[in-house]
Amino acid sequence: MLDSPARPRVPESTMDLAAAASLPVDRALGRLGTSEDGLPAAEAANRLLRYGPNAVTSHRTRFLLVLWHQLRSALLGLLLAAALASYFVGERSDAIIIGIIVALSVGLGFVNEYRAEKAAEALHSRIHHRALVLRGGRLVTVDVAELVPGDVVDLQLGDLVPADIRLMGSTALECDESVLTGESGLVEKATSVVAAGTPLAELTGCALMGTVVHAGSGRGMVVATGARTEFGRIATGLGTQQTETGFQGGLRRFSLLLVYVAGVLTVSIFVINVVLHKPILDALLFSLAIAVGITPQLLPAVVSVSLAAGSRRMAKRNVLVKRLVCIEDLGDVDTLFTDKTGTLTQGHISFMRTVPVDPDIPDDALKWGLLCIEAAVQDGQAVGGNALDLALWGSTAAAPYRTASAICRRLSILPFDHDRCMVSALISGPDGERTLVTKGAPESVLKRCLDVPATATAALAAEFAAGNRVIAVASRLAPGLTEVTAGDERDLRLLGFLAFLDPPKPDAAQALARLAGLGITVKIVTGDNAAVAARVCADLGLPVSGLLTGVDLDALDDTALAAAIPATTVFARVSPEDKARIVRIQRHTGGDVAFLGDGVNDALALHAADVGISVDSATDVAKDAADVILLEKNLDVLADGVVEGRRIFANTIKYVLMGTSSNFGNMFSAAGASLFLTFLPMLPSQILLNNLLYDTSQLTIPTDNVDEEQLRRPSHWDIAFIRRFMLYFGPLSSVFDFATFAVMLWAFHSGPAQFRSGWFVESLATQTLVIFAIRTRRIPFFRSHPSLPLTLAALAVVTVGALLPATPLAGTLGFSPLPLGFFAALAAMVAGYLVLIEAGKKLFYRVAAYHVAVPRPRPEHRHFRRRAAQFSTAQSVQS
C-alpha cells in the first residue's frame, strides 16, 4: 500500500498520558493526528525527526568524561599542585619534567579507555529491540527507538511496553507495573475512559512504558516516547551511573587497600624526611611521587583494554554483553540453569503429525488447532505468535485447512498465560454454530476434559517417551457465549494431540562436556514434560541424577530444596516463580549462578541470577532481564564466553599482584632508604618516570596466555589473599633494593646522581621482569609461555631503563652514567630475585586459599536500570 500523498497529520498538541486516558479512543486518535491504521511511513519518519528517538539513555562515548576519569585522582592533583609550587620557587626543570610525565601517563590511560568505550558503543549498537506496529494499515516490525507519538502498537504476552500507550482494544490484558509503582499485583487493562487527573496507578486504559504484558494482548496508540514517558522521567532522575558488578566491587576494594597503604607510606616518608631536616618541598614531592607510584594508576586502562579485546573476540563468536564488565562476571559462573529448547535442541520446531485419541473420535485436532492460534494472519502468512503456532500454520499438513479456516470467524480469544498454560478461542462456523476450542499443555487440557479415553493417556505417554513436544486440542459447543473467560474452559471433549519435533543439537553433547570441563554444572529447567526433558538429556549423554517437577517443588520448603538441588539435573513443568526460587536458593547456597532463558516465563529467574543470559530472538522481557545476549543459542558459544571471562580476570589479577609485590616493595625500600641517606634516594620525577615505563610494559598483559588450570575453574576477588601476597612478596623485592643500595654506596662509592641511576635501573628491571614469575604458578618459560607482546614489552622497558643514564637526557633527568661492573651486579641480583620469587611462590601457594565464593548483593534500582538500558541509543538523546 502506497503512503497517502495527503498533507502530514500533525498532532494538535502533545498530551500527557492522563489526558489521553480521559478521552474516548476516537478523540485521542484525532488529538494525536493518527488513525486506527496507524501512521504512514513518511509521517512516522517526520515525527521521528521532530520528537527524537524513543530512548531514555545514551551509549555515546563522551571525550571529556573519559578524560575526567583520568584526571580525577586526588593524589594526581596534589602532585601537580606541589610541582607547580616547585616551579615558582625556582626548581623549574623538575616541575616541567613531572608535568610532562604526568601528561604522558594520563594520555596513555585516556587513549586506552577511550578505545574501550568506543568498543562498548559499537557493541551496544548491535543489540536491537523490536515492536509490532501498524504503519499505513500493515503490520511491520520496527526498532523500539523509532516509535513516535501516533504510532499504533500491538502488545502481546511477554512484551515490554515500548512507550506510554492509550489502549484502543484489549483481550484479557494484564500488565505487571511493579517497576513503576512498586506494587507486585497485576493490573487489569481495558479501553474505558477514566476521569481527568486520575493517578498513574489507576490509568487502566493505558499501558506504561517499561511495564510487562503478563497476560492477554492489546493494541494502542503511542502518546509519549523517550524521556517524556513516566518511565523516562524516573530513569532520568536516577541518572546514568551504572550499578556495580562483583568485578567492579573487587577492583574498588583493591584500590581502597592500596590507598590505605599509600597513605601510611606517604605520611611516614614525609615525616622521616622532615625530621632529618631535608627540604620540605622536596620531601613533599618525593612523598607524593611515592604515593602515585604505588597506586594502580593504569589499572582501569589495563582492565578496559582486557574487556574491550574480550568483547571483540566474543562478538565474533556471536556473544554480546550489555556492559563490558559483565564479561568477567560470566567467568565466575559455576552453575548454569538453562531451558531445553534451542540450547540442547535445535530450536527449529516442526509439526510432525496429529495423534488420534480414539478410533471413534474424528481426527479434527489439526483443523481446530489452526483456528485457535494467537498469531495474526496477513496475506496468508502467520505474523507474531509463538513458535508452535508458526510451525503449525506453516506445515504442509495444515495447507488443506488454511482455506477452511478463512470461512470461520473468531469471535473471542483468551490468550495463553503461564498459569493456565492454554489458549482458548470462540469460533463461529459457516452455519453460525459457536464452538469453544482450547489448546495447550496436555496436563492442563486433560484436567478440563470429560471422558478421556485410556488410549489417549497411553498415546500421550508414548509421544513424551519419544522426546516429542505435544499439544492437546479440545472443544465443546458454546451456544450463546460471546466472550471467553477462564471459567469457560470446562466440560471439554478431547479431539487429539499435535506432535512437534525439536531434535537434539548435533554439537550439544560436545558443548555439555566442555562446560563440565570448565567446572560448570548444567541443570535443565523447563516447562516441558519431565519425560521429554529426560529423553533429550539421555540422547546427549547428560546424566540425569535426579528429576523434580513443579508439584514436587511445592512440597519442599527452601531448606529441603537447597539440599535437593545438587542431586537434581532436570526440573520439569515448573512455573516462572519456581525457576526464580531455584536460582535464588542456589545462589544463597554458594557459587555463582547463570540462567539462560528466552521467554517471558524466564524473566524472574534471569533477574535472580548472578548472570542472566538470553538470545537475540528472545521476548523483550527476557532480553531486558539479561546481562549477556547470544546471537546464536549455542552452549559452545556460551563456553567461549566463560573462558574469555576467566582469561580477563586472570590477566587482571596479574597486574594487581604485580602492583602489590614489586611496586609495594620498591616504595617500602624508599621509606627505608630515607632513614640513612642524606639525600633523596630517587627524585620525584624519576619515580614518576619509573612508574610510567613500568605501566607501559603492563599494558600488554591483556594479550598474555593463561594457564589451562586457571581456565578450568572460577576465580573470585579475595582481598585477604591479595593483602597476604603483598606482605609476603613485597619484602622479598626490598631485599634486592637494599642490596643495590649497598653495591652503589660501598662498591662503587656513588654520589647522589649515580646512586639514583643505579636504583632506578635495578628497581625498573626487577619490578618489570617479575611478571614472568608472577603470571603463572608453573615454572615460567618451561611449563608456561608468556605472550610475545608481553615478552617484548618487558624486555624493551628494561632496556630503555638501562640505557637512559647513558643518553643525552641523563643530565636533564638527574641521572649519571653507570659503571660496567654495575650491570654484572644487576644481572646477578635480577637472577637471584627471580629464583627467590620462584621458591617463595611454591611455599606461598601451598598454604594460601585462593578461591572464595561470596554471594553478591543485588543493588537498589538494579532491575530499573537494566530495563532503562533497553530504551537507549548509541547517540545522544533529544529532550
mmCIF file of C-alpha atoms in Angstrom, residues 287-467:
data_model
loop_
_atom_site.group_PDB
_atom_site.id
_atom_site.type_symbol
_atom_site.label_atom_id
_atom_site.label_comp_id
_atom_site.label_asym_id
_atom_site.label_seq_id
_atom_site.Cartn_x
_atom_site.Cartn_y
_atom_site.Cartn_z
ATOM 1 C CA SER A 287 56.269 11.515 49.252
ATOM 2 C CA LEU A 288 53.538 12.278 46.738
ATOM 3 C CA ALA A 289 55.525 10.634 43.945
ATOM 4 C CA ILE A 290 55.838 7.525 46.124
ATOM 5 C CA ALA A 291 52.063 7.552 46.623
ATOM 6 C CA VAL A 292 51.448 7.877 42.885
ATOM 7 C CA GLY A 293 53.935 5.077 42.264
ATOM 8 C CA ILE A 294 52.125 2.599 44.486
ATOM 9 C CA THR A 295 48.604 3.426 43.301
ATOM 10 C CA PRO A 296 47.426 1.324 40.333
ATOM 11 C CA GLN A 297 47.119 4.332 38.046
ATOM 12 C CA LEU A 298 46.769 2.274 34.859
ATOM 13 C CA LEU A 299 44.617 -0.461 36.372
ATOM 14 C CA PRO A 300 41.450 0.999 34.750
ATOM 15 C CA ALA A 301 43.273 1.113 31.413
ATOM 16 C CA VAL A 302 44.509 -2.478 31.771
ATOM 17 C CA VAL A 303 41.000 -3.637 32.671
ATOM 18 C CA SER A 304 39.467 -1.597 29.836
ATOM 19 C CA VAL A 305 41.903 -2.986 27.283
ATOM 20 C CA SER A 306 41.213 -6.525 28.514
ATOM 21 C CA LEU A 307 37.447 -6.099 28.422
ATOM 22 C CA ALA A 308 37.420 -4.352 25.043
ATOM 23 C CA ALA A 309 39.610 -7.027 23.476
ATOM 24 C CA GLY A 310 37.466 -9.710 25.106
ATOM 25 C CA SER A 311 34.252 -8.126 23.831
ATOM 26 C CA ARG A 312 35.602 -8.069 20.284
ATOM 27 C CA ARG A 313 36.587 -11.726 20.482
ATOM 28 C CA MET A 314 33.198 -12.644 21.947
ATOM 29 C CA ALA A 315 31.278 -10.588 19.372
ATOM 30 C CA LYS A 316 32.998 -12.584 16.624
ATOM 31 C CA ARG A 317 31.539 -15.683 18.278
ATOM 32 C CA ASN A 318 28.054 -14.103 18.425
ATOM 33 C CA VAL A 319 28.101 -13.208 22.135
ATOM 34 C CA LEU A 320 27.141 -9.641 23.070
ATOM 35 C CA VAL A 321 27.390 -8.168 26.554
ATOM 36 C CA LYS A 322 25.326 -5.182 27.656
ATOM 37 C CA ARG A 323 28.208 -3.908 29.774
ATOM 38 C CA LEU A 324 31.847 -4.846 29.260
ATOM 39 C CA VAL A 325 32.363 -5.717 32.923
ATOM 40 C CA CYS A 326 29.730 -8.464 32.578
ATOM 41 C CA ILE A 327 32.343 -10.480 30.665
ATOM 42 C CA GLU A 328 34.358 -11.105 33.800
ATOM 43 C CA ASP A 329 31.223 -11.905 35.791
ATOM 44 C CA LEU A 330 30.421 -14.593 33.221
ATOM 45 C CA GLY A 331 33.760 -16.213 34.047
ATOM 46 C CA ASP A 332 32.719 -16.578 37.702
ATOM 47 C CA VAL A 333 29.854 -18.935 36.879
ATOM 48 C CA ASP A 334 29.973 -22.484 38.265
ATOM 49 C CA THR A 335 26.287 -23.478 37.855
ATOM 50 C CA LEU A 336 24.213 -22.964 34.718
ATOM 51 C CA PHE A 337 20.446 -23.370 34.675
ATOM 52 C CA THR A 338 19.125 -23.481 31.130
ATOM 53 C CA ASP A 339 15.960 -24.248 29.268
ATOM 54 C CA LYS A 340 15.891 -27.135 26.825
ATOM 55 C CA THR A 341 14.564 -25.619 23.616
ATOM 56 C CA GLY A 342 17.255 -24.187 21.362
ATOM 57 C CA THR A 343 20.120 -24.960 23.737
ATOM 58 C CA LEU A 344 20.017 -28.742 23.928
ATOM 59 C CA THR A 345 17.648 -28.986 20.955
ATOM 60 C CA GLN A 346 17.869 -27.344 17.541
ATOM 61 C CA GLY A 347 15.083 -24.850 18.311
ATOM 62 C CA HIS A 348 13.613 -25.263 14.810
ATOM 63 C CA ILE A 349 10.248 -26.728 15.740
ATOM 64 C CA SER A 350 8.369 -28.596 13.025
ATOM 65 C CA PHE A 351 4.896 -30.095 13.089
ATOM 66 C CA MET A 352 5.034 -33.884 12.750
ATOM 67 C CA ARG A 353 1.532 -35.310 12.926
ATOM 68 C CA THR A 354 -1.755 -35.462 14.730
ATOM 69 C CA VAL A 355 -2.151 -38.193 17.316
ATOM 70 C CA PRO A 356 -5.729 -39.572 17.437
ATOM 71 C CA VAL A 357 -7.026 -40.449 20.872
ATOM 72 C CA ASP A 358 -9.715 -42.963 19.912
ATOM 73 C CA PRO A 359 -10.811 -44.634 16.685
ATOM 74 C CA ASP A 360 -14.387 -43.500 17.368
ATOM 75 C CA ILE A 361 -13.443 -39.798 17.684
ATOM 76 C CA PRO A 362 -12.914 -37.831 14.417
ATOM 77 C CA ASP A 363 -9.335 -36.688 13.921
ATOM 78 C CA ASP A 364 -10.103 -32.952 13.897
ATOM 79 C CA ALA A 365 -7.235 -31.805 16.120
ATOM 80 C CA LEU A 366 -5.316 -30.104 13.292
ATOM 81 C CA LYS A 367 -8.372 -28.288 11.904
ATOM 82 C CA TRP A 368 -9.429 -26.877 15.274
ATOM 83 C CA GLY A 369 -5.823 -26.274 16.351
ATOM 84 C CA LEU A 370 -5.338 -23.938 13.368
ATOM 85 C CA LEU A 371 -8.411 -21.959 14.381
ATOM 86 C CA CYS A 372 -7.003 -21.499 17.875
ATOM 87 C CA ILE A 373 -3.704 -19.726 17.161
ATOM 88 C CA GLU A 374 -2.664 -16.370 18.580
ATOM 89 C CA ALA A 375 -0.647 -15.306 15.542
ATOM 90 C CA ALA A 376 -2.176 -12.721 13.217
ATOM 91 C CA VAL A 377 -2.696 -13.898 9.623
ATOM 92 C CA GLN A 378 -1.647 -11.379 6.955
ATOM 93 C CA ASP A 379 -1.526 -12.285 3.240
ATOM 94 C CA GLY A 380 -1.798 -15.951 4.146
ATOM 95 C CA GLN A 381 1.215 -15.788 6.470
ATOM 96 C CA ALA A 382 1.241 -16.016 10.265
ATOM 97 C CA VAL A 383 2.715 -12.894 11.862
ATOM 98 C CA GLY A 384 3.797 -12.840 15.503
ATOM 99 C CA GLY A 385 2.656 -15.661 17.762
ATOM 100 C CA ASN A 386 4.678 -18.405 19.393
ATOM 101 C CA ALA A 387 6.938 -20.921 17.693
ATOM 102 C CA LEU A 388 4.425 -23.774 17.946
ATOM 103 C CA ASP A 389 1.679 -21.731 16.259
ATOM 104 C CA LEU A 390 4.019 -20.649 13.464
ATOM 105 C CA ALA A 391 5.203 -24.229 12.922
ATOM 106 C CA LEU A 392 1.627 -25.497 12.822
ATOM 107 C CA TRP A 393 0.409 -22.835 10.385
ATOM 108 C CA GLY A 394 3.420 -23.248 8.075
ATOM 109 C CA SER A 395 3.280 -27.058 7.919
ATOM 110 C CA THR A 396 2.378 -28.922 4.758
ATOM 111 C CA ALA A 397 -0.287 -30.887 6.620
ATOM 112 C CA ALA A 398 -2.087 -27.650 7.503
ATOM 113 C CA ALA A 399 -2.462 -26.489 3.871
ATOM 114 C CA PRO A 400 -5.920 -28.054 3.275
ATOM 115 C CA TYR A 401 -7.268 -26.449 6.443
ATOM 116 C CA ARG A 402 -5.993 -22.882 5.936
ATOM 117 C CA THR A 403 -8.665 -22.053 3.380
ATOM 118 C CA ALA A 404 -11.332 -23.676 5.514
ATOM 119 C CA SER A 405 -10.268 -21.573 8.475
ATOM 120 C CA ALA A 406 -10.956 -18.415 6.489
ATOM 121 C CA ILE A 407 -14.709 -19.147 6.379
ATOM 122 C CA CYS A 408 -14.875 -19.377 10.166
ATOM 123 C CA ARG A 409 -14.941 -16.300 12.389
ATOM 124 C CA ARG A 410 -13.057 -15.967 15.623
ATOM 125 C CA LEU A 411 -15.352 -14.080 17.960
ATOM 126 C CA SER A 412 -13.163 -14.023 21.066
ATOM 127 C CA ILE A 413 -9.832 -15.323 22.273
ATOM 128 C CA LEU A 414 -8.384 -15.860 25.739
ATOM 129 C CA PRO A 415 -4.608 -15.713 25.192
ATOM 130 C CA PHE A 416 -2.086 -18.142 26.609
ATOM 131 C CA ASP A 417 -0.599 -17.442 30.023
ATOM 132 C CA HIS A 418 1.794 -19.408 32.190
ATOM 133 C CA ASP A 419 -0.736 -20.012 34.932
ATOM 134 C CA ARG A 420 -3.306 -21.782 32.721
ATOM 135 C CA CYS A 421 -0.800 -22.990 30.067
ATOM 136 C CA MET A 422 -3.596 -22.841 27.481
ATOM 137 C CA VAL A 423 -5.195 -20.614 24.848
ATOM 138 C CA SER A 424 -8.912 -20.693 24.058
ATOM 139 C CA ALA A 425 -10.876 -19.265 21.118
ATOM 140 C CA LEU A 426 -14.590 -18.875 20.430
ATOM 141 C CA ILE A 427 -15.201 -19.860 16.807
ATOM 142 C CA SER A 428 -18.331 -19.234 14.720
ATOM 143 C CA GLY A 429 -18.678 -21.728 11.885
ATOM 144 C CA PRO A 430 -20.287 -21.205 8.447
ATOM 145 C CA ASP A 431 -23.630 -22.227 9.924
ATOM 146 C CA GLY A 432 -23.305 -19.812 12.841
ATOM 147 C CA GLU A 433 -22.711 -22.576 15.387
ATOM 148 C CA ARG A 434 -20.354 -21.459 18.145
ATOM 149 C CA THR A 435 -17.584 -23.698 19.357
ATOM 150 C CA LEU A 436 -15.089 -23.140 22.169
ATOM 151 C CA VAL A 437 -11.656 -24.516 21.243
ATOM 152 C CA THR A 438 -8.914 -24.952 23.837
ATOM 153 C CA LYS A 439 -5.302 -25.801 23.040
ATOM 154 C CA GLY A 440 -2.319 -26.150 25.391
ATOM 155 C CA ALA A 441 -0.229 -28.322 27.676
ATOM 156 C CA PRO A 442 -1.761 -31.820 27.767
ATOM 157 C CA GLU A 443 -1.813 -31.981 31.566
ATOM 158 C CA SER A 444 -3.779 -28.717 31.760
ATOM 159 C CA VAL A 445 -6.202 -29.516 28.944
ATOM 160 C CA LEU A 446 -6.936 -33.075 30.110
ATOM 161 C CA LYS A 447 -7.992 -31.782 33.542
ATOM 162 C CA ARG A 448 -10.788 -29.860 31.805
ATOM 163 C CA CYS A 449 -11.973 -32.728 29.600
ATOM 164 C CA LEU A 450 -14.779 -35.210 30.165
ATOM 165 C CA ASP A 451 -14.468 -38.947 29.477
ATOM 166 C CA VAL A 452 -10.816 -39.052 28.411
ATOM 167 C CA PRO A 453 -10.248 -42.499 26.867
ATOM 168 C CA ALA A 454 -7.478 -44.696 28.260
ATOM 169 C CA THR A 455 -5.946 -44.878 24.782
ATOM 170 C CA ALA A 456 -5.316 -41.115 24.937
ATOM 171 C CA THR A 457 -3.185 -41.421 28.055
ATOM 172 C CA ALA A 458 -1.166 -44.237 26.510
ATOM 173 C CA ALA A 459 -0.663 -42.327 23.238
ATOM 174 C CA LEU A 460 0.464 -39.242 25.150
ATOM 175 C CA ALA A 461 2.962 -41.217 27.215
ATOM 176 C CA ALA A 462 4.411 -42.748 24.042
ATOM 177 C CA GLU A 463 4.945 -39.326 22.448
ATOM 178 C CA PHE A 464 6.613 -37.989 25.588
ATOM 179 C CA ALA A 465 8.870 -41.048 25.798
ATOM 180 C CA ALA A 466 9.950 -40.394 22.210
ATOM 181 C CA GLY A 467 11.010 -36.883 23.213
#
